[in-house]
Short mmCIF file of C-alpha atoms in Angstrom, two decimals:
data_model
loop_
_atom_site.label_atom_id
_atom_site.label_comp_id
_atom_site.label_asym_id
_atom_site.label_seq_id
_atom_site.Cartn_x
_atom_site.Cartn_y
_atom_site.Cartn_z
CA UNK A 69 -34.66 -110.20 176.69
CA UNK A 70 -37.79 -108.04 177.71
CA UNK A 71 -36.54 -104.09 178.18
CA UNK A 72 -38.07 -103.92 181.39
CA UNK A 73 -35.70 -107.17 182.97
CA UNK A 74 -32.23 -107.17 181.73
CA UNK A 75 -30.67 -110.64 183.20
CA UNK A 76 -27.22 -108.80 182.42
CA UNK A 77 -27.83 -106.47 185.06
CA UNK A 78 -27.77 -109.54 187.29
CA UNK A 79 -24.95 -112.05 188.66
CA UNK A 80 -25.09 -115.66 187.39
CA UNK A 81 -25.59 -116.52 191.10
CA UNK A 82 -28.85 -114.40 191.12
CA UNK A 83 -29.80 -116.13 188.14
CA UNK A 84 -29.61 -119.51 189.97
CA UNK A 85 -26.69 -120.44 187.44
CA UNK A 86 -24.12 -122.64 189.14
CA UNK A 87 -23.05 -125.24 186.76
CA UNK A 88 -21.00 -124.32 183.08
CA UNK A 89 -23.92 -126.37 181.27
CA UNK A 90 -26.63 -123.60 182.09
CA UNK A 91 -24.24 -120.70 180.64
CA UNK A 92 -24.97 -121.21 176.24
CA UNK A 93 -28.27 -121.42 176.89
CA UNK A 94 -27.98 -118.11 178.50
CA UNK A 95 -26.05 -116.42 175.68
CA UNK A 96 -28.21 -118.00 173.15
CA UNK A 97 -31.32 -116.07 174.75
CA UNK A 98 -28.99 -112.39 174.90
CA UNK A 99 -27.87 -113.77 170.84
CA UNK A 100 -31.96 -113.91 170.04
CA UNK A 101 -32.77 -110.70 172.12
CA UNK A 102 -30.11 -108.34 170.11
CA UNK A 103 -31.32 -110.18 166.56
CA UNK A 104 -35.11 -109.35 167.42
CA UNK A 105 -33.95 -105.75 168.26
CA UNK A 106 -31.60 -105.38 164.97
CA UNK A 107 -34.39 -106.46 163.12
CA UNK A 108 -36.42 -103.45 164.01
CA UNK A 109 -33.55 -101.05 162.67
CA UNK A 110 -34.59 -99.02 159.66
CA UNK A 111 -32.65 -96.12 159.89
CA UNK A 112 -29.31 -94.53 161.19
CA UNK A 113 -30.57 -93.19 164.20
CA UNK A 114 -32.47 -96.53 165.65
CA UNK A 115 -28.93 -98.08 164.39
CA UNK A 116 -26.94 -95.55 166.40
CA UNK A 117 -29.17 -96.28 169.71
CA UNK A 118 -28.89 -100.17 169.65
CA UNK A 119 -25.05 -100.02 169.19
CA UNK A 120 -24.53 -97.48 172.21
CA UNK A 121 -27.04 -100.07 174.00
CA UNK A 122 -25.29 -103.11 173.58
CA UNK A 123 -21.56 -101.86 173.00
CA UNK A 124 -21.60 -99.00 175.17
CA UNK A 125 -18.71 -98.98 177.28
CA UNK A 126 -20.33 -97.79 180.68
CA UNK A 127 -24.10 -99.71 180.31
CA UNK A 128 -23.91 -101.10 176.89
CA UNK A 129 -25.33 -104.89 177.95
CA UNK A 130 -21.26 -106.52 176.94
CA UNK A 131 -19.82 -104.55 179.74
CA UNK A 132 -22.66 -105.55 181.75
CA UNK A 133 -22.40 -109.17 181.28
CA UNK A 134 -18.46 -108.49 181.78
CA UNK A 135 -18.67 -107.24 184.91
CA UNK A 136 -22.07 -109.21 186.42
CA UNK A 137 -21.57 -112.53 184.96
CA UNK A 138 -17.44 -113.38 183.94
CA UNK A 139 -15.44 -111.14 187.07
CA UNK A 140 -17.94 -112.71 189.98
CA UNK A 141 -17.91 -115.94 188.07
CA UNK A 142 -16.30 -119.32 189.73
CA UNK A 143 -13.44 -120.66 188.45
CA UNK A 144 -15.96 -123.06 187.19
CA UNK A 145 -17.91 -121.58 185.42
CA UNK A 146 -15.14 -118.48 183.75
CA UNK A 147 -14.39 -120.79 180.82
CA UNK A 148 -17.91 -121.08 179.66
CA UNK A 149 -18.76 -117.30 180.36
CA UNK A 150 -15.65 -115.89 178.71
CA UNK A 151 -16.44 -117.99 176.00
CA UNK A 152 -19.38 -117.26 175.22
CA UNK A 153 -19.26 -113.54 175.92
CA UNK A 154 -16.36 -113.89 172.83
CA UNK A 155 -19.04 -115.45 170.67
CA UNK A 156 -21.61 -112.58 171.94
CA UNK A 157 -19.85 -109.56 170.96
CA UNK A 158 -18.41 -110.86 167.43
CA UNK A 159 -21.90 -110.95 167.02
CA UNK A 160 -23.08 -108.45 167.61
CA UNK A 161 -20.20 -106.25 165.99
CA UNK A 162 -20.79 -108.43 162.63
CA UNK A 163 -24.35 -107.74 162.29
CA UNK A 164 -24.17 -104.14 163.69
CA UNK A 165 -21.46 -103.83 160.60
CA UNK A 166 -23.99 -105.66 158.40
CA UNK A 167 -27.08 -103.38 159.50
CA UNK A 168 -24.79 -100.26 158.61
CA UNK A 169 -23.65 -101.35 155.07
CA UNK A 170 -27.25 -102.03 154.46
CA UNK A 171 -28.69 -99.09 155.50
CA UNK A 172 -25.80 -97.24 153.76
CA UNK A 173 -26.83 -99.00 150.48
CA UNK A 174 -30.48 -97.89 150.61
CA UNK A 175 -29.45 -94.31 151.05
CA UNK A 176 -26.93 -94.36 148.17
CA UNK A 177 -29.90 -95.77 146.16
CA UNK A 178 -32.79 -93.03 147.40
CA UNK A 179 -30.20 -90.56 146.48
CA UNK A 180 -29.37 -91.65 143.08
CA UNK A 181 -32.70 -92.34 142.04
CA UNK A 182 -34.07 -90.63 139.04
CA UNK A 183 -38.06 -90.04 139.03
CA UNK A 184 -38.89 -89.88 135.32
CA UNK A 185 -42.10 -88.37 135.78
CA UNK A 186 -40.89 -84.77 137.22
CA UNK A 187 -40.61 -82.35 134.72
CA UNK A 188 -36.76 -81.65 133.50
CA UNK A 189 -34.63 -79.00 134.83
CA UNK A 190 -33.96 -76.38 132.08
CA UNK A 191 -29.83 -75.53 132.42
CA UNK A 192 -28.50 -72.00 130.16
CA UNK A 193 -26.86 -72.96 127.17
CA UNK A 194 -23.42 -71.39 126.29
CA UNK A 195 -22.90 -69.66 123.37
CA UNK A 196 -19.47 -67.97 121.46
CA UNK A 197 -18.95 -64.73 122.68
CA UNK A 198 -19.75 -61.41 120.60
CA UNK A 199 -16.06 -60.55 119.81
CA UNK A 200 -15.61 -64.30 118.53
CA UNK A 201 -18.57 -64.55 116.53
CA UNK A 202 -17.36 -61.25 114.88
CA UNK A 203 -13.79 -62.46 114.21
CA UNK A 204 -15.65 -65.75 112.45
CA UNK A 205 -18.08 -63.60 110.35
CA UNK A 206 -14.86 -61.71 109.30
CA UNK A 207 -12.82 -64.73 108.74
CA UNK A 208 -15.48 -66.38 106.68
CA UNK A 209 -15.85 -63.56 103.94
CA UNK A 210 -12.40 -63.61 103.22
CA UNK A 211 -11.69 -67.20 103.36
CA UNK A 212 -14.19 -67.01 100.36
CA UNK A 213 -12.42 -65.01 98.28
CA UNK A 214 -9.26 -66.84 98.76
CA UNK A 215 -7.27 -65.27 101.89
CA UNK A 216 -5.57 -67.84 104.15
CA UNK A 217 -5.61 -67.21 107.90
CA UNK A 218 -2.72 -66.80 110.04
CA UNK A 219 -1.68 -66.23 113.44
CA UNK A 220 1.33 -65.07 115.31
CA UNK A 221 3.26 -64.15 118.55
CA UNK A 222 1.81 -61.48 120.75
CA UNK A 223 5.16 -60.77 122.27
CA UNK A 224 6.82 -59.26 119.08
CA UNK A 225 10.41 -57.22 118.46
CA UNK A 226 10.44 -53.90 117.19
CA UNK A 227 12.22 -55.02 114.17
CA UNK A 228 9.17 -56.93 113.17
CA UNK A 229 6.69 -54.62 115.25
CA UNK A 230 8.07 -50.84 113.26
CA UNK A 231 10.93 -50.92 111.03
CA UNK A 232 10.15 -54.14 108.67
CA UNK A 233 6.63 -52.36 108.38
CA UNK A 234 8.68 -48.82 107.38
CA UNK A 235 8.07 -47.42 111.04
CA UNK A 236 11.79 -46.40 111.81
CA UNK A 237 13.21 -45.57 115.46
CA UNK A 238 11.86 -41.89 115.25
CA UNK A 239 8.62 -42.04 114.51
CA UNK A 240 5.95 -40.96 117.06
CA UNK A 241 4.16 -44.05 117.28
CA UNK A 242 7.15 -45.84 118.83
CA UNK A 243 7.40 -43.46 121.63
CA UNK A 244 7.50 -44.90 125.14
CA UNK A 245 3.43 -43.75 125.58
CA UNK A 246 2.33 -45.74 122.76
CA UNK A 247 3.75 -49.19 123.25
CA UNK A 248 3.54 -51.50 126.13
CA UNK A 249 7.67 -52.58 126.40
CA UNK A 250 9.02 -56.03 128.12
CA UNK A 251 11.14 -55.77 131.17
CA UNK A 252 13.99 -58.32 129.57
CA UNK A 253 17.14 -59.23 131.26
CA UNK A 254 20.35 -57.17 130.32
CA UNK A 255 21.78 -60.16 128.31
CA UNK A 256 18.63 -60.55 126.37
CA UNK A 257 19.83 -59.83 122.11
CA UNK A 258 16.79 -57.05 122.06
CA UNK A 259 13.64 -55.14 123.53
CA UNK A 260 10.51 -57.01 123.89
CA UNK A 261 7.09 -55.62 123.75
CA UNK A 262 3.67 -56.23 123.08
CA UNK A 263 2.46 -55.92 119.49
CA UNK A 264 0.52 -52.64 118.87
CA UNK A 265 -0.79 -54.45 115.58
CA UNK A 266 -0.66 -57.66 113.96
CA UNK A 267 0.89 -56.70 111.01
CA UNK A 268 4.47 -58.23 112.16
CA UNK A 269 2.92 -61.64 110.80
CA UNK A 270 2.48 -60.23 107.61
CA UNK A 271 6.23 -59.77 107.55
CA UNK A 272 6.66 -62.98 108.38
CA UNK A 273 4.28 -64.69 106.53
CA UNK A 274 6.17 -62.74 103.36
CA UNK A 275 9.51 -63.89 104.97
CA UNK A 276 8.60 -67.34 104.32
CA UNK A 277 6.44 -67.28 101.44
CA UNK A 278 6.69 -65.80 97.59
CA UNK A 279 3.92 -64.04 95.77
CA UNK A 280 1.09 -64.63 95.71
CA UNK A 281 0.30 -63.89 98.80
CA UNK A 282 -2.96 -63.38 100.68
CA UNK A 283 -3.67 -63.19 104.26
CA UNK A 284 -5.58 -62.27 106.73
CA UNK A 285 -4.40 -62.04 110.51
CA UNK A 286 -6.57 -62.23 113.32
CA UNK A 287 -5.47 -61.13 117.19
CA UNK A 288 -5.42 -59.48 120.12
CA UNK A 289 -3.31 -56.22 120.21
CA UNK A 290 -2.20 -53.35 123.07
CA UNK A 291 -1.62 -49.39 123.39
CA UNK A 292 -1.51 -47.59 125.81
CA UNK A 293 -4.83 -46.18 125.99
CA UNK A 294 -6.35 -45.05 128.76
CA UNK A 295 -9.82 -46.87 128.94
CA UNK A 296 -12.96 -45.34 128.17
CA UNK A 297 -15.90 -45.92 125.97
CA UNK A 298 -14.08 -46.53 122.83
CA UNK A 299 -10.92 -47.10 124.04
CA UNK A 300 -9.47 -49.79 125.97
CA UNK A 301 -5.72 -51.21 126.17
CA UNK A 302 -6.16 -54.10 125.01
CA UNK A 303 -8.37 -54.89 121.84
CA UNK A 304 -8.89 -57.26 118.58
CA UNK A 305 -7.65 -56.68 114.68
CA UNK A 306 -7.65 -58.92 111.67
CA UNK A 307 -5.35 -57.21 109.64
CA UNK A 308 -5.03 -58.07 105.67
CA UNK A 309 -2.37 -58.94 103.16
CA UNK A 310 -2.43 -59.18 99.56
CA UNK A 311 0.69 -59.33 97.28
CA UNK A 312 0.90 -60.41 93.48
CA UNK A 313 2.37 -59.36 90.02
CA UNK A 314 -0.73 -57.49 89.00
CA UNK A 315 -2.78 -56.39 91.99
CA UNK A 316 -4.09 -52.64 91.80
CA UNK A 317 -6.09 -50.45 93.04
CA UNK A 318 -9.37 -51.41 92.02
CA UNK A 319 -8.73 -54.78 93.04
CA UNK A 320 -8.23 -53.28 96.47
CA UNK A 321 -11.39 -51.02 96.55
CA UNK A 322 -13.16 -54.07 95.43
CA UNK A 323 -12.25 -56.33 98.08
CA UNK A 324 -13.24 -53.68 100.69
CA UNK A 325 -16.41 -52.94 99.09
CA UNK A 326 -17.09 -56.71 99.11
CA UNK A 327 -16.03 -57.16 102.56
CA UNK A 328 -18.27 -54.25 103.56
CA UNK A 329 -21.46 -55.19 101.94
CA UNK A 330 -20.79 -59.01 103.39
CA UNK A 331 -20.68 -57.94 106.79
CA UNK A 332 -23.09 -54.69 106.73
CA UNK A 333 -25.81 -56.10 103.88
CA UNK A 334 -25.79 -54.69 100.21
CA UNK A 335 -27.50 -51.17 100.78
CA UNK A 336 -23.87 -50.07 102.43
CA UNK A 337 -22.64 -47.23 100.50
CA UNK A 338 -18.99 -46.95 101.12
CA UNK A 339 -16.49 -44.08 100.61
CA UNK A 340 -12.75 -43.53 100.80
CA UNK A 341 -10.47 -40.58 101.85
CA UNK A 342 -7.30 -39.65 101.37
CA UNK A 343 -4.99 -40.60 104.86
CA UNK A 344 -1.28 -41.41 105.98
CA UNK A 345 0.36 -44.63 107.46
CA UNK A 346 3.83 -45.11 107.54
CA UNK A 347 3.63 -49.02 105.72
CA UNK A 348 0.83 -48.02 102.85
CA UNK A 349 1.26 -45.37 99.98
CA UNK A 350 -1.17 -44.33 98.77
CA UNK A 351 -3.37 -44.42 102.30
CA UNK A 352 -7.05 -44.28 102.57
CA UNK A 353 -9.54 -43.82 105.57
CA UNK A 354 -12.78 -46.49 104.60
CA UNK A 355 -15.72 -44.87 105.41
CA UNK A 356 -19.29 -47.09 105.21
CA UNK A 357 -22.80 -45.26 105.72
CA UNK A 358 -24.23 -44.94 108.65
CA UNK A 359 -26.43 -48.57 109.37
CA UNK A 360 -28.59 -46.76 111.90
CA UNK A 361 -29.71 -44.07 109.84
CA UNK A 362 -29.15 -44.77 106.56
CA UNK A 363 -26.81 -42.51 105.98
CA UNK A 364 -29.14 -39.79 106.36
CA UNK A 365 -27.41 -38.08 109.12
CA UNK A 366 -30.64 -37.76 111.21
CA UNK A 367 -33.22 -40.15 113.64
CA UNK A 368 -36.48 -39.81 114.92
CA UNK A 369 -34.99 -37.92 117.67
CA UNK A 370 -33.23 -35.32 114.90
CA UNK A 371 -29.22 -36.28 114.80
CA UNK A 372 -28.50 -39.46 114.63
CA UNK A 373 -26.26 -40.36 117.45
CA UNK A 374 -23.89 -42.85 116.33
CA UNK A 375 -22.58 -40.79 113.33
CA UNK A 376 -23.16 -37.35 114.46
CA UNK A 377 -25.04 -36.04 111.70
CA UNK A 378 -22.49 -37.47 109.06
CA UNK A 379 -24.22 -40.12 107.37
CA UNK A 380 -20.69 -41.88 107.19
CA UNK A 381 -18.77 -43.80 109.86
CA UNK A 382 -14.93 -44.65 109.79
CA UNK A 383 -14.24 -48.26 109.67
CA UNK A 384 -10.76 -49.03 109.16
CA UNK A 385 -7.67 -47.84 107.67
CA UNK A 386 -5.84 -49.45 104.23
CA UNK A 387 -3.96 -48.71 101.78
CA UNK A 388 -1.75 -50.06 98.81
CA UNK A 389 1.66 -51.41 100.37
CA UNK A 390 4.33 -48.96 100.24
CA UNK A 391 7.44 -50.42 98.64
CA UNK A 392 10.01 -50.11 100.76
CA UNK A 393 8.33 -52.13 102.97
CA UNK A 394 9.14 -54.97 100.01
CA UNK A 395 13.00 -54.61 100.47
CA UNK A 396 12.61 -56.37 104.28
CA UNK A 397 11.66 -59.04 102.52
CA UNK A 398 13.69 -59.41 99.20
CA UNK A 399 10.55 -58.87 97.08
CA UNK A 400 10.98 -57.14 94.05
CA UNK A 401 9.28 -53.89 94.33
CA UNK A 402 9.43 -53.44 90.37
CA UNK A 403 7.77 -56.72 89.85
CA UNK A 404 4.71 -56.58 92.88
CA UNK A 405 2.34 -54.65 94.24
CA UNK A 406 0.04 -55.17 96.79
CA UNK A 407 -2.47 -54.11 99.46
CA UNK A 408 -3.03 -53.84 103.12
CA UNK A 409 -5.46 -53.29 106.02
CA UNK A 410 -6.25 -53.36 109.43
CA UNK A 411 -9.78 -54.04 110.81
CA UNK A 412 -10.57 -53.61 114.60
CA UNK A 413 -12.70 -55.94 115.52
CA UNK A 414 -14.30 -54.57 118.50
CA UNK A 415 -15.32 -51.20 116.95
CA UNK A 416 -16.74 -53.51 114.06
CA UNK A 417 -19.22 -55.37 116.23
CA UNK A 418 -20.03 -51.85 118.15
CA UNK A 419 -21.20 -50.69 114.96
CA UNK A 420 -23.05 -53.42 114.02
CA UNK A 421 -24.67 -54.16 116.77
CA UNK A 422 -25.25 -50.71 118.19
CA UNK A 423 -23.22 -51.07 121.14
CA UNK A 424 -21.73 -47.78 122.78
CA UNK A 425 -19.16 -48.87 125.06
CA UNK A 426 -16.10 -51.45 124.11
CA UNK A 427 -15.58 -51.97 128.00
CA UNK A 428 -18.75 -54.43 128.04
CA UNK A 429 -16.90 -56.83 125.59
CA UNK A 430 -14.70 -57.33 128.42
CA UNK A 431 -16.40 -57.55 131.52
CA UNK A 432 -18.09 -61.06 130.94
CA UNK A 433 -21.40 -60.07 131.77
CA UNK A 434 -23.74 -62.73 130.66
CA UNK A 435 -27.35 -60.43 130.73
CA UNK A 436 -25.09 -58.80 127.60
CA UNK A 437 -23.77 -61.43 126.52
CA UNK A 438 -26.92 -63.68 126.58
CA UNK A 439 -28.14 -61.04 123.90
CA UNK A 440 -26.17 -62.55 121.24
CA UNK A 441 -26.29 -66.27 121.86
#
């Protein structure tokens, strides 16, 4: 069917058709004309244009022969022209469906094609955060001396929280500043808060467990701090346990001067002073030297900055546990002794790695945290 003559735009009777014999031939010539023009189609746009041609419901060439050949038709010839006009457009609708599955297909394939030869696309890797590398480094070195780890609830009761630890209702560090407490309905049994410390699970852990005992408890704790550079209200601990028949004080000094060379290297020259915590008697401040200067006290620019001119920098606080903290527990305070301390995490991996602000291990910035991938 040449573009330039359309026989649809034409009556049968100006085709010189008058008998129902000359009609298939005349279908069978419109059949050839749309499968030489779907034949051309390559793409969705050529695909688009033949369908409006030859469906379209104003010009498309079906309403065409609809209205030029079957209305004018004679009752004659109607059978023949309706019936081939049904034959026509399930035609043309099967291979227009045909054409568009095809061409569907190819695109699916050009999209999911994978040329080998161009070079590889280079993705970031992950890596642990600092906080969690620190808490494994920690973990490790006493797993190797023979501490088990342990975890508890971060929602704790003030039972386990102050008075099983020998903090009783007065003491200052309860007050309402210090501790973040749980709005809890009136019939709850008890107060609610947020631990300030993980030592409730050494409590617990002694609860359940007789001498010997040695633990180590890793977690997130919260005070309320206001947040600043080395402050922040929420923050990390791994807080140690050791209980036994025969543990003293130079086993204690020696498992903190192991832990400190471990995690610092063997130069570390470490110190302890004399301090005060309601759970451990007697109480020690753990000083290490200063990693940045040697514990020199000075830098190339004259004081050193991170420990003031010192040469020493506070780690953690520890102690040998006080024994009335054993009667929460039914141990026998005549019989065992034991030792305790609390490590905080964050300032651990500030001084390690020379960082000067704890609010960076929260704010999940990757060109810091990339550093230590």
């Amino acid at each position: 069917m040449p573009p330039t003559e359309n026989p649809a735009e034409k009556t049968l009777a100006q085709l010189g058709l008058s008998r129902s014999g000359e009609v298939p031939p005349l279908f069978a010539e419109a059949c050839a004309a749309f499968d030489a023009a779907i034949a051309s189609v390559s793409d969705e746009t050529a695909w688009k244009t033949l369908r409006d041609r030859w469906l379209g419901r104003k010009s498309g060439v079906l309403t065409l022969i609809a209205d030029n050949w079957l209305k004018p038709a004679s009752p004659a010839l109607k059978p023949a022209v309706g019936a081939g006009l049904n034959r026509l457009r399930a035609h043309v609708e099967a291979r227009l469906e045909e054409r568009r599955a095809a061409l569907a297909a190819g695109a699916a394939q050009t999209a999911s094609h994978i040329d080998l030869s161009l070079p590889g696309v280079t993705r970031p890797s992950g890596s642990r955060h600092i906080l969690t590398q620190v808490f494994a480094e920690v973990e490790r070195i006493f797993l190797e001396i023979g501490f088990s780890v342990v975890e508890g609830p971060e929602i704790e009761t003030p039972y386990y929280n102050f008075e099983a630890l020998n903090i009783p209702e007065f003491h200052p560090v309860r007050d309402d500043m210090d501790t973040f407490y749980l709005d809890v309905p009136r019939s709850f049994p008890g107060p609610l808060l947020l631990r300030t410390h993980t030592s409730p699970m050494q409590i617990r852990t002694m609860e359940k467990q007789k001498p010997p005992v040695r633990v180590i408890v890793p977690g997130k704790v919260y005070r309320r701090d206001n947040p600043d550079a080395t402050h922040s209200f929420a923050f990390h601990q791994v807080e140690g346990l050791a209980v036994d028949t025969d543990i003293t004080f130079c086993d204690f000094t020696g498992t903190i001067e192991h832990f400190a060379r471990e995690f610092f290297g063997p130069g570390v020259k470490v110190r302890f002073r004399p301090s005060y915590f309601p759970f451990t008697e007697p109480s020690v401040e753990f000083d290490a030297s200063c990693i940045f200067c040697g514990g020199s006290g000075a830098s190339s620019g004259g004081v050193c900055s991170k420990c003031k001119g010192a040469g020493w920098i506070e780690l953690f606080g520890a102690g040998m546990v006080d024994p009335a903290v054993y009667g929460f527990v039914k141990y026998d305070a005549a019989k065992v002794s034991g030792f305790a301390f609390g490590i905080g995490i964050d300032r651990l991996a500030q001084l390690k790695y020379g960082i000067d602000d704890i609010q960076v291990f929260f704010q999940n910035d990757v060109r810091f945290l990339r550093q230590f991938s």
